[in-house]
Short mmCIF file of C-alpha atoms and ligand atoms in Angstrom, two decimals:
data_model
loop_
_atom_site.label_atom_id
_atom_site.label_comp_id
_atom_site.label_asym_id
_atom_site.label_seq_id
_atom_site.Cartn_x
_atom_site.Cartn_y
_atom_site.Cartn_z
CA UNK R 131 0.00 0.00 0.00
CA UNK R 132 2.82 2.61 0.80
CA UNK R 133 5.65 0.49 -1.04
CA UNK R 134 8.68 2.16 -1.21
CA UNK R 135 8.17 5.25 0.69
CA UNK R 136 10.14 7.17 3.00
CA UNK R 137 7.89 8.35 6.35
CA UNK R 138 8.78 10.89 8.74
CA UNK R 139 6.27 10.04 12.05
CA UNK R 140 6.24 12.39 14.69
CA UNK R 141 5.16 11.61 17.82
CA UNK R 142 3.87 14.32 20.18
CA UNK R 143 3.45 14.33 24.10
CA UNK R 144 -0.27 11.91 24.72
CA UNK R 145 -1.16 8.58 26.19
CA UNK R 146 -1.85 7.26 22.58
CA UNK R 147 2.34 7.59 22.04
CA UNK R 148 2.30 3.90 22.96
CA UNK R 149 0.35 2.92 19.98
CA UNK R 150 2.82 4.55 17.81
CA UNK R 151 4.52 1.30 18.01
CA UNK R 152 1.66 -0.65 16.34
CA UNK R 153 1.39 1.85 13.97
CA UNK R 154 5.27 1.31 12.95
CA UNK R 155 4.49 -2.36 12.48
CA UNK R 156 1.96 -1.34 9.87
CA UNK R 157 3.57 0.76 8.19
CA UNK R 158 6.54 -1.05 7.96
CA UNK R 159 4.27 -3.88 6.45
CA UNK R 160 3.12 -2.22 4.26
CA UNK R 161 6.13 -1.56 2.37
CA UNK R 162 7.78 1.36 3.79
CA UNK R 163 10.79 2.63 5.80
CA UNK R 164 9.72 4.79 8.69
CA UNK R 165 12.16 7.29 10.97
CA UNK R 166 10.79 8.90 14.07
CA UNK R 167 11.14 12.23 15.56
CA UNK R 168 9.74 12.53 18.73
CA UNK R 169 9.02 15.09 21.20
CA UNK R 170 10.67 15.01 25.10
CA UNK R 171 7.07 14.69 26.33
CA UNK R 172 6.25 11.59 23.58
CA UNK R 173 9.82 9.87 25.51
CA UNK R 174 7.97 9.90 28.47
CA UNK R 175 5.47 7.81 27.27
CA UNK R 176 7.34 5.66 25.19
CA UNK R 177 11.07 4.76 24.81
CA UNK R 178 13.69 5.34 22.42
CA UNK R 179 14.49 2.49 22.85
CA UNK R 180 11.26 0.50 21.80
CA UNK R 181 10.71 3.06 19.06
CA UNK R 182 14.08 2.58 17.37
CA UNK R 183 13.99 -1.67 17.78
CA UNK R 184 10.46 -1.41 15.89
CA UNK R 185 11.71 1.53 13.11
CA UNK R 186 15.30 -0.41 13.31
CA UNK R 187 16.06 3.67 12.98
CA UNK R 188 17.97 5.88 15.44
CA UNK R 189 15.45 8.81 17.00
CA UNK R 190 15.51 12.43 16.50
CA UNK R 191 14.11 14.21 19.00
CA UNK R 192 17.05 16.52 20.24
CA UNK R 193 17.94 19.55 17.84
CA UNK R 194 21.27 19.90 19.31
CA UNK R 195 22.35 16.30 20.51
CA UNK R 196 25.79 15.59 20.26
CA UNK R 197 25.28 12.21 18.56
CA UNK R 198 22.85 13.58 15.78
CA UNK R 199 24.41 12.42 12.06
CA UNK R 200 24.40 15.99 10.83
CA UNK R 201 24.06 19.64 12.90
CA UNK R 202 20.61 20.31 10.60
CA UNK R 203 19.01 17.00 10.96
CA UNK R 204 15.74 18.15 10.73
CA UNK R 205 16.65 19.68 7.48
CA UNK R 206 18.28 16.19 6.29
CA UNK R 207 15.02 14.05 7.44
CA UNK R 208 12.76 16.57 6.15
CA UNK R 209 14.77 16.35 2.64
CA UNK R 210 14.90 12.38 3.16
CA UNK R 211 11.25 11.55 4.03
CA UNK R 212 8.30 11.52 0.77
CA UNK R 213 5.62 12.12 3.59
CA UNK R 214 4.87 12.83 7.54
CA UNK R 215 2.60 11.56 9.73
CA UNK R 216 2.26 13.17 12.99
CA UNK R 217 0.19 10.42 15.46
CA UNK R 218 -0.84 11.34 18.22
CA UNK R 219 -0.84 14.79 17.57
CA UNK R 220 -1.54 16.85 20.94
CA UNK R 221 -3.14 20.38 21.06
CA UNK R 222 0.45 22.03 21.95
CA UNK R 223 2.10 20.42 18.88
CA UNK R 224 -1.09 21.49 16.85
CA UNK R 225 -0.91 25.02 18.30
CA UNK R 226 3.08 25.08 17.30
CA UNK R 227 2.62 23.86 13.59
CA UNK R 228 -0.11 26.01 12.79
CA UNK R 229 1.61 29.24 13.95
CA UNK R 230 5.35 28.48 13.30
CA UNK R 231 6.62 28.30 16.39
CA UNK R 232 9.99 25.66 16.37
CA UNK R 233 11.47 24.90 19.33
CA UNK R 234 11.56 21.66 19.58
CA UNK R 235 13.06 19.04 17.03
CA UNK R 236 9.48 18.13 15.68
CA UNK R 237 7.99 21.71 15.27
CA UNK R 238 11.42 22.92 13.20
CA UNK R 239 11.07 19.83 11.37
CA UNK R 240 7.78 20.50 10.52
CA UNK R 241 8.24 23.92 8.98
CA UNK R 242 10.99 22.34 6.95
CA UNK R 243 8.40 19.73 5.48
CA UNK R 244 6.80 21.08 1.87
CA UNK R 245 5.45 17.48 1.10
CA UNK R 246 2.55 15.70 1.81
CA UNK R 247 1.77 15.83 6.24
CA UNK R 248 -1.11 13.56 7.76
CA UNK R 249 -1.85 14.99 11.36
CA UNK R 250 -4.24 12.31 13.77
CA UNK R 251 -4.92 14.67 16.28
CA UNK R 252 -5.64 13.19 19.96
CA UNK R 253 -6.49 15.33 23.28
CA UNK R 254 -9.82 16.00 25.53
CA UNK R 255 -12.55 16.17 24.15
CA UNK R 256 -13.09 19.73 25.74
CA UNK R 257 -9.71 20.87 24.38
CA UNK R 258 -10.52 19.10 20.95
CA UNK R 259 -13.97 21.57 20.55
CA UNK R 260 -11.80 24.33 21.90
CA UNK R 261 -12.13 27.48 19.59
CA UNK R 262 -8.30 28.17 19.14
CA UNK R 263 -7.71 24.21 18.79
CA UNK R 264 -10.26 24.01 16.07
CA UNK R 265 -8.92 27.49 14.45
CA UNK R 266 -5.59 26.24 14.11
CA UNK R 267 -6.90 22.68 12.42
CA UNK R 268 -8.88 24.63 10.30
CA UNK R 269 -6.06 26.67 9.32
CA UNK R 270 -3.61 23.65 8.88
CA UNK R 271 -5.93 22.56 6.42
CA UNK R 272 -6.42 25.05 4.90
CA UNK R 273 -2.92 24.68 3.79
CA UNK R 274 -3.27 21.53 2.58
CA UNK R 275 -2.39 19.36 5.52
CA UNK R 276 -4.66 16.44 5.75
CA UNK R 277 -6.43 15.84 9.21
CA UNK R 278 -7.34 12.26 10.05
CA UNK R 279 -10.71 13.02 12.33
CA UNK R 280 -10.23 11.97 16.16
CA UNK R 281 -13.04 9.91 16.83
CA UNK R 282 -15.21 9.25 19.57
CA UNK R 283 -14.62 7.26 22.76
CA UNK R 284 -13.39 6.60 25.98
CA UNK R 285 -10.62 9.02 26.73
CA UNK R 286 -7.45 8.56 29.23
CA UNK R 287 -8.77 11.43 31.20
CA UNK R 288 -12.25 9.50 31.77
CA UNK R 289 -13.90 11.49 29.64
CA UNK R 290 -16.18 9.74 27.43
CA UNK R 291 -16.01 12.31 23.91
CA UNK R 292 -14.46 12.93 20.75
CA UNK R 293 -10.53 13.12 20.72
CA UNK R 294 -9.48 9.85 20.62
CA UNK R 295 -6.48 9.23 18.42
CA UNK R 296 -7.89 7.31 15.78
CA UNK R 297 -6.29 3.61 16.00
CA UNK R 298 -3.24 2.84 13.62
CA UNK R 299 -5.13 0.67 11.44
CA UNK R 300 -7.49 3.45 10.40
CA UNK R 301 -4.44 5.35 10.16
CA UNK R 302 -2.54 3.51 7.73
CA UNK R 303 -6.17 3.04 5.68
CA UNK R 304 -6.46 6.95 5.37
CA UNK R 305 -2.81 7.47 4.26
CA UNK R 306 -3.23 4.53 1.91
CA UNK R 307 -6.26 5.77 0.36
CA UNK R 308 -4.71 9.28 -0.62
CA UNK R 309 -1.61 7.62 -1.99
CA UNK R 310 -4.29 5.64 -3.96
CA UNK R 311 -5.66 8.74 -5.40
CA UNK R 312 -1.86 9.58 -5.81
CA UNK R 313 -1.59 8.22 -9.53
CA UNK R 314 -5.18 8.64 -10.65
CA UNK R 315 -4.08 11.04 -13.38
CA UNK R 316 -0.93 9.34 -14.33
CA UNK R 317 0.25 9.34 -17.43
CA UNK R 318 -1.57 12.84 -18.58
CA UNK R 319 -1.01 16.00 -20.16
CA UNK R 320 -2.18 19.10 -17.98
CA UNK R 321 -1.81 22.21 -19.16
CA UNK R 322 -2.45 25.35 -16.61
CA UNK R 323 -2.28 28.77 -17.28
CA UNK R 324 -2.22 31.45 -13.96
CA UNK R 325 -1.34 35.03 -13.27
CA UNK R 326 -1.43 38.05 -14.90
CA UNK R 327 -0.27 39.09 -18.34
CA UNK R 328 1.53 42.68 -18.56
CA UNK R 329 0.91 44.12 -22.07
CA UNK R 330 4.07 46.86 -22.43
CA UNK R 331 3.37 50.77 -23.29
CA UNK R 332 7.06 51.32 -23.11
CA UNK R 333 9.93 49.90 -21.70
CA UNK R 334 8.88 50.75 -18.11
CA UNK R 335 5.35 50.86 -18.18
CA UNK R 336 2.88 48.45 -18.81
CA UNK R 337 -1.09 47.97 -18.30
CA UNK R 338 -1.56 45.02 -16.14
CA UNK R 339 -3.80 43.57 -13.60
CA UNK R 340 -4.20 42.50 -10.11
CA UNK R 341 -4.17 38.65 -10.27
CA UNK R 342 -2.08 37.13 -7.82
CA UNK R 343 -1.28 33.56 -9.79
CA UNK R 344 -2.40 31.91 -6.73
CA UNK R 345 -5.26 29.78 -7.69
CA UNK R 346 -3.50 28.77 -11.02
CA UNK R 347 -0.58 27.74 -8.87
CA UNK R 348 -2.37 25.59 -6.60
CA UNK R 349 -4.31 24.02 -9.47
CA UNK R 350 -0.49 22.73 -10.70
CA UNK R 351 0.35 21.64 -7.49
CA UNK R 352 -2.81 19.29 -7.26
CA UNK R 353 -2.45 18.13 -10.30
CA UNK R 354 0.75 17.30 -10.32
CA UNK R 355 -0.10 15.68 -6.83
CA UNK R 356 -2.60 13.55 -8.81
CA UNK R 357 0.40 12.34 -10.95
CA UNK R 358 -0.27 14.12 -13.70
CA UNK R 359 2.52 15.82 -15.84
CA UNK R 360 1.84 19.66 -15.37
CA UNK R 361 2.66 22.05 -17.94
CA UNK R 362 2.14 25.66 -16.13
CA UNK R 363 2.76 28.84 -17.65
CA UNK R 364 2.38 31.85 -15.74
CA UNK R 365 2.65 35.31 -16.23
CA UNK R 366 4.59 37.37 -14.21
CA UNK R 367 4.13 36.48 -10.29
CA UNK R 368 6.29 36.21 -7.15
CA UNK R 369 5.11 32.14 -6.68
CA UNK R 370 7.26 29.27 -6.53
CA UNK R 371 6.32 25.61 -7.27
CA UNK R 372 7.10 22.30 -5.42
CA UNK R 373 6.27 19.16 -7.23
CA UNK R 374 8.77 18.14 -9.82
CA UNK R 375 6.26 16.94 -11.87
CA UNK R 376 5.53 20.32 -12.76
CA UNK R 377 7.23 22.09 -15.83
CA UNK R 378 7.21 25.94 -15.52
CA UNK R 379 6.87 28.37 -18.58
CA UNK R 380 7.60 32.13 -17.48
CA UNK R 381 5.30 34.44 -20.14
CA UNK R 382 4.74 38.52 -19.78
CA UNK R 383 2.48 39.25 -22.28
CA UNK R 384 -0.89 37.39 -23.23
CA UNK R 385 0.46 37.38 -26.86
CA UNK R 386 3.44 34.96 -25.44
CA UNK R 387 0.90 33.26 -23.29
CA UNK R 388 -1.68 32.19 -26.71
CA UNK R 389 2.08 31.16 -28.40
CA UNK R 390 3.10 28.93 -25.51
CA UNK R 391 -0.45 27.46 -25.38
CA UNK R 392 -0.36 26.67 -28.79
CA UNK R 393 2.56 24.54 -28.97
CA UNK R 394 1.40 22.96 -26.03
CA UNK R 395 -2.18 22.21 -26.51
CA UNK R 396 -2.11 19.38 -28.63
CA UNK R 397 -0.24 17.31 -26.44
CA UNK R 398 -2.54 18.21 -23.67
CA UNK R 399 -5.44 16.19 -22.32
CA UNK R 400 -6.94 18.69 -19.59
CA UNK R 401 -6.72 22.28 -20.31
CA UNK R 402 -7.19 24.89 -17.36
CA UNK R 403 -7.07 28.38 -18.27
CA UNK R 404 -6.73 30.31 -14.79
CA UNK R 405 -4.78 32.95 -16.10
CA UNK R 406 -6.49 36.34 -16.35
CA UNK R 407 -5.48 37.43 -19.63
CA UNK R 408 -5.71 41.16 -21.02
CA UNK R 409 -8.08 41.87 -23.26
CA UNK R 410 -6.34 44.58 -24.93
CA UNK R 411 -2.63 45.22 -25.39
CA UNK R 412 -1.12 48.14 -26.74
CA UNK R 413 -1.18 49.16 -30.67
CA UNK R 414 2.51 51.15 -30.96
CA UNK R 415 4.39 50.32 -28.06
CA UNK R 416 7.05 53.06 -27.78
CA UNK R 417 10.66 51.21 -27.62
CA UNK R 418 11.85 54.60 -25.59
CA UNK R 419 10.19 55.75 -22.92
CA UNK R 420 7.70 57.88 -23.14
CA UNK R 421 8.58 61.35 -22.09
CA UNK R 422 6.00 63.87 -20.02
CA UNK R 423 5.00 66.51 -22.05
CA UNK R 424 2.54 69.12 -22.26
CA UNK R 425 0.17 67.14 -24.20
CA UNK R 426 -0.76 63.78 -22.37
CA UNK R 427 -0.19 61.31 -24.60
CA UNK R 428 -3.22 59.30 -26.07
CA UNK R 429 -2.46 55.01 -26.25
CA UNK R 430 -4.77 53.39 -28.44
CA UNK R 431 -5.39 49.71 -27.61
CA UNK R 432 -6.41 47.07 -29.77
CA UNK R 433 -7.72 43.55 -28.94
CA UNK R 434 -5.51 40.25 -27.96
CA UNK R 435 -6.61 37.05 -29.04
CA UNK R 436 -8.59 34.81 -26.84
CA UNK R 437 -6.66 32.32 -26.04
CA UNK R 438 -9.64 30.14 -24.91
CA UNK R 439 -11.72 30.34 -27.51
CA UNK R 440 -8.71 29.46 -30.09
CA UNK R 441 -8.39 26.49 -28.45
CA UNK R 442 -11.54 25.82 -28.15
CA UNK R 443 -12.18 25.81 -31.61
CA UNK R 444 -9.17 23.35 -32.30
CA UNK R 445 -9.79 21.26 -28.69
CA UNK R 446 -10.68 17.16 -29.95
CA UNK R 447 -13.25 15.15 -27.96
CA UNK R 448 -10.73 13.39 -26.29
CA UNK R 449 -9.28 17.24 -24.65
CA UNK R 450 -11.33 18.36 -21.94
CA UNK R 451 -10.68 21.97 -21.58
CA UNK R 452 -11.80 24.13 -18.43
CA UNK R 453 -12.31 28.11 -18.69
CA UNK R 454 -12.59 30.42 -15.43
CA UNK R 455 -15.24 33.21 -15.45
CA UNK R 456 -14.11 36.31 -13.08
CA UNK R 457 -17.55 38.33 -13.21
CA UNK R 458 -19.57 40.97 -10.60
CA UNK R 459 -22.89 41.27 -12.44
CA UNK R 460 -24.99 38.66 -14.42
CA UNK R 461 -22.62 36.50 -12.78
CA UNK R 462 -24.26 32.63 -14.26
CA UNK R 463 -25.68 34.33 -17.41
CA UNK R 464 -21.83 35.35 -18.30
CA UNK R 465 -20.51 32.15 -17.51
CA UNK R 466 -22.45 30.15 -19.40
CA UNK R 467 -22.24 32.40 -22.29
CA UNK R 468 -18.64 31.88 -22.28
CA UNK R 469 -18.64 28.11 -21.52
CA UNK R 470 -21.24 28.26 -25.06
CA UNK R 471 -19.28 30.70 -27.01
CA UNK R 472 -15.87 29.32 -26.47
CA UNK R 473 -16.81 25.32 -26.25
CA UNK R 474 -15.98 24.63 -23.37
CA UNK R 475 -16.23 21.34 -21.29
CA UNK R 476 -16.82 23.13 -17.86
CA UNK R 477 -16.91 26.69 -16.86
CA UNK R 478 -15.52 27.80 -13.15
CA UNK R 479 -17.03 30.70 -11.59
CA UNK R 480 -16.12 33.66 -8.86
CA UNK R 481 -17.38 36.57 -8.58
CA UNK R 482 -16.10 39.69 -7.45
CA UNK R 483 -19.23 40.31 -4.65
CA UNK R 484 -18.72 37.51 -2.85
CA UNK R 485 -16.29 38.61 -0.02
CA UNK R 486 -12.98 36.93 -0.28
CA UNK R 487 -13.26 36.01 -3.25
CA UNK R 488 -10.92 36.90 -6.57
CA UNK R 489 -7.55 38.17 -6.65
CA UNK R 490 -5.18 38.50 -4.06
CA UNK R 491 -7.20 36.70 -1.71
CA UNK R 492 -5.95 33.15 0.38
CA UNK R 493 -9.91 31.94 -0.56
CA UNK R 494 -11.86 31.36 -2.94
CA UNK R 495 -15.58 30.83 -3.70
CA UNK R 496 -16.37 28.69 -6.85
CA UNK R 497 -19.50 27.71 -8.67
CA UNK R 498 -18.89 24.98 -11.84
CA UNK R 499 -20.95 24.51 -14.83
CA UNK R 500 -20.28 21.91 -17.00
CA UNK R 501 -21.74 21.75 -20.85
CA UNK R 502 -24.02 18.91 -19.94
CA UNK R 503 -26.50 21.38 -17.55
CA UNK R 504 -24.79 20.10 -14.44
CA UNK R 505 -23.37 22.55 -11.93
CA UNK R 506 -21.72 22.48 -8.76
CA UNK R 507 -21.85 25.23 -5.75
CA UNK R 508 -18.90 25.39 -3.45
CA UNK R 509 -18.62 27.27 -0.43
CA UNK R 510 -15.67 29.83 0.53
CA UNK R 511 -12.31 27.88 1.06
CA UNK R 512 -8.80 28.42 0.53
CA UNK R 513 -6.91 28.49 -2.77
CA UNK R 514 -5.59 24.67 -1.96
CA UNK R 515 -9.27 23.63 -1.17
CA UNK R 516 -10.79 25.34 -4.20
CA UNK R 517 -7.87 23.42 -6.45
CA UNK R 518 -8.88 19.53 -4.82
CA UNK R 519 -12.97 20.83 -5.24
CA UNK R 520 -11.94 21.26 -9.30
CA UNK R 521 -10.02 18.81 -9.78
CA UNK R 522 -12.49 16.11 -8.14
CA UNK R 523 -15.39 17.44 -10.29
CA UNK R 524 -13.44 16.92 -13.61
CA UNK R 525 -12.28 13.37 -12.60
CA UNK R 526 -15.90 12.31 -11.72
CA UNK R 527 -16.92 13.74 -15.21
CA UNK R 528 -13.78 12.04 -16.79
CA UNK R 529 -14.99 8.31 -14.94
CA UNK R 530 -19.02 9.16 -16.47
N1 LIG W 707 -9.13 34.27 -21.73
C1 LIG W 707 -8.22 33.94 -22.73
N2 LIG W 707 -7.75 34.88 -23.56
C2 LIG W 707 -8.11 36.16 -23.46
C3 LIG W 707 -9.03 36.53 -22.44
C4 LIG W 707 -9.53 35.56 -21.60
O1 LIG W 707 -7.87 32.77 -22.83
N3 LIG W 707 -7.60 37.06 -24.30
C5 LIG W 707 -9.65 33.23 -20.85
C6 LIG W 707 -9.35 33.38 -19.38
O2 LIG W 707 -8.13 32.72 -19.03
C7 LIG W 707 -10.53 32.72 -18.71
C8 LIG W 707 -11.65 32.95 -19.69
O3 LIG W 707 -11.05 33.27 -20.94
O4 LIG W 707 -10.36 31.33 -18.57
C9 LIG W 707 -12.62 34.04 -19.33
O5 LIG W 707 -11.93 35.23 -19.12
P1 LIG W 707 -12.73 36.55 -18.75
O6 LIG W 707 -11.76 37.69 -18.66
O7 LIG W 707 -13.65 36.29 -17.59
O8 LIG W 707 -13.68 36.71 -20.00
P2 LIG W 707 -13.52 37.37 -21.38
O9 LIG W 707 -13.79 36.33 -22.40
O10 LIG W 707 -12.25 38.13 -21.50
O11 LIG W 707 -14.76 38.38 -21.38
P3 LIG W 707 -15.03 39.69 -20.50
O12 LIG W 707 -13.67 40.21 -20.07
O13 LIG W 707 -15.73 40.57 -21.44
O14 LIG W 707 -15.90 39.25 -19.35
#
């Protein structure tokens, strides 16, 4: 189930610790090779020594032990490991990850982790319905870290309530399941576009807008999560991506952007046009800059070419291509105008109105309309959250 791959488990301070051991066994079982990094509260509840006979790994739990292998471990597990599981997590640790805080060899690892991080939270039931506990879950996952639901139960505190880490089984099921999902899109061609495009006026001016790249980004990252091969290309934005599986194209203007699509469309299976491409760009751009003078000058504009449409028009019924509609009035009528008029497979809606919504924002609020009538409402999440609602709704419609 996780053949082959390279787990990080971090064990916080809470009765469950001793089950960590089981969970080892499993995991080991199932194929992979499993390090631990523990906390000096998780040591009291468990040793070293049974967690490094069942890992057959040496512990990290002490940033600055003499006997560590290197003097930035955290940094050479962190670069080691394909995926962390934190079981049990306790609030504390929960309260540390979600607000940086690393003083301790598992926090600082942690924030040195950009890959996948499964978190099965355990604690009172009181302190699990907490508002700052459940803030700083929401907020982990938010950022894409997956939370494995505490269930209800028993507790060590007598407490009968939810908050019980969920038992290493379950655990191993949940991790199993995403790495399922892992290679669901293997083997295909997605091409995303994201950002802004900048259309010159001279060389230091240019008309532009305000789109932050953010939701074209996190489309490529869960895509290329999904296995797929990503082809991004962006305009210009201050965003970095992750997954190797992505291949980055840097673009400034949107005539750059329709040239790069071009070549790349054919190859392509699932098309994604996030970007939010000018309209107009500029008829004479002036290759000195323009001076101030009495007169202000007058720039005439003339249209770009719609990118979308163009490939709509070539697009074969094996390509599935996916437009985005930014609009604040008329908000369904527009979209599915443009899902019509450019022949489209599924249109992807936000609207300016609805508050955090659009660019610059963390969230997003989507509404998708596909060609067949069907439509999908989705309430306001992060950028991450918006990317997994997306891509799910085109992989259902790929299986029909
Ligand atoms: N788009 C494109 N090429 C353009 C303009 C837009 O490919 N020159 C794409 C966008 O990436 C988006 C979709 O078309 O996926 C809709 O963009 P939007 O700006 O909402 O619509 P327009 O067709 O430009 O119409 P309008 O601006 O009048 O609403």
């Amino acid at each position: 189930m996780l053949n082959g791959k390279k787990i990080l488990l971090g064990i916080s301070g809470g009765i469950a610790a001793y089950k960590s051991v089981f969970l080892i066994r499993l995991l080991i079982k199932s194929g992979a090779e499993v390090k631990v990094i523990a906390t000096k509260n998780a040591l009291e509840f468990i040793t070293k020594l049974s967690l490094e006979s069942i890992s057959k790994n040496k512990v990290y739990f002490d940033t600055f032990a003499d006997n560590n292998y290197y003097s930035t471990e955290h940094i050479a597990l962190t670069d080691w490991a394909d995926l962390m599981i934190v079981a049990p997590a306790t609030a504390n640790i929960i309260g540390k990850f979600a607000n940086g805080i690393a003083d301790d060899a598992l926090s600082t690892s942690f924030l040195a982790f950009n890959k996948q991080i499964f978190i099965a939270p355990a604690m009172n039931c009181k302190m699990y319905e907490h508002y700052a506990v459940k803030r700083n879950i929401s907020f982990l996952i938010s950022n894409g870290v997956h939370f494995i639901v505490a269930p209800s139960g028993e507790l060590a505190c007598g407490y009968d309530g939810k908050g019980r880490m969920e038992e290493p089984e379950k655990i191993l099921e949940f991790v199993g399941n995403y790495y399922k999902k892992e290679n669901v899109l293997k083997g295909k061609n997605v091409l995303i576009t994201a950002g802004p495009t900048y259309e010159a006026i001279d060389p230091v001016r240019f008309i532009g807008n305000h789109s932050s790249g953010k939701m074209g980004f996190a489309l490529a990252e869960h895509f290329a999560d999904l296995g797929a091969d990503v082809k991004l290309i962006s305009g210009p934005v201050s965003l970095t991506t992750q997954n190797p599986n992505i291949k980055r194209f840097d673009v400034v203007s949107a005539d750059e952007m329709y040239q790069k699509c071009i070549t790349l469309f054919k190859q392509t299976d699932i098309c994604i046009m996030a970007a939010a491409v000018a309209d107009f760009t500029i008829d004479t751009k002036s290759d000195i800059k323009i001076k101030k003078t009495a007169e202000p000058p007058v720039i005439k504009l003339i249209p770009t070419i719609d990118i979308l449409k163009t490939l709509g028009a070539e697009k074969t019924v094996k390509q599935i291509l996916v437009g985005f509609a930014l609009e604040t009035n008329d908000e369904k009528e527009n979209a599915l105008k443009k899902l019509k008029s450019k022949n489209l497979d599924f249109i992807v809606l936000n609207s300016l109105n609805d508050q955090g919504a659009g660019f610059g924002f963390e969230t997003n609020k989507i509404s998708i309309f596909d060609k067949t009538g069907n439509n999908a409402y989705f309430k306001l999440k992060s950028k991450k959250e918006v990317a997994k609602d997306i891509a799910d709704y085109i992989i259902q419609n790929l299986k029909k």
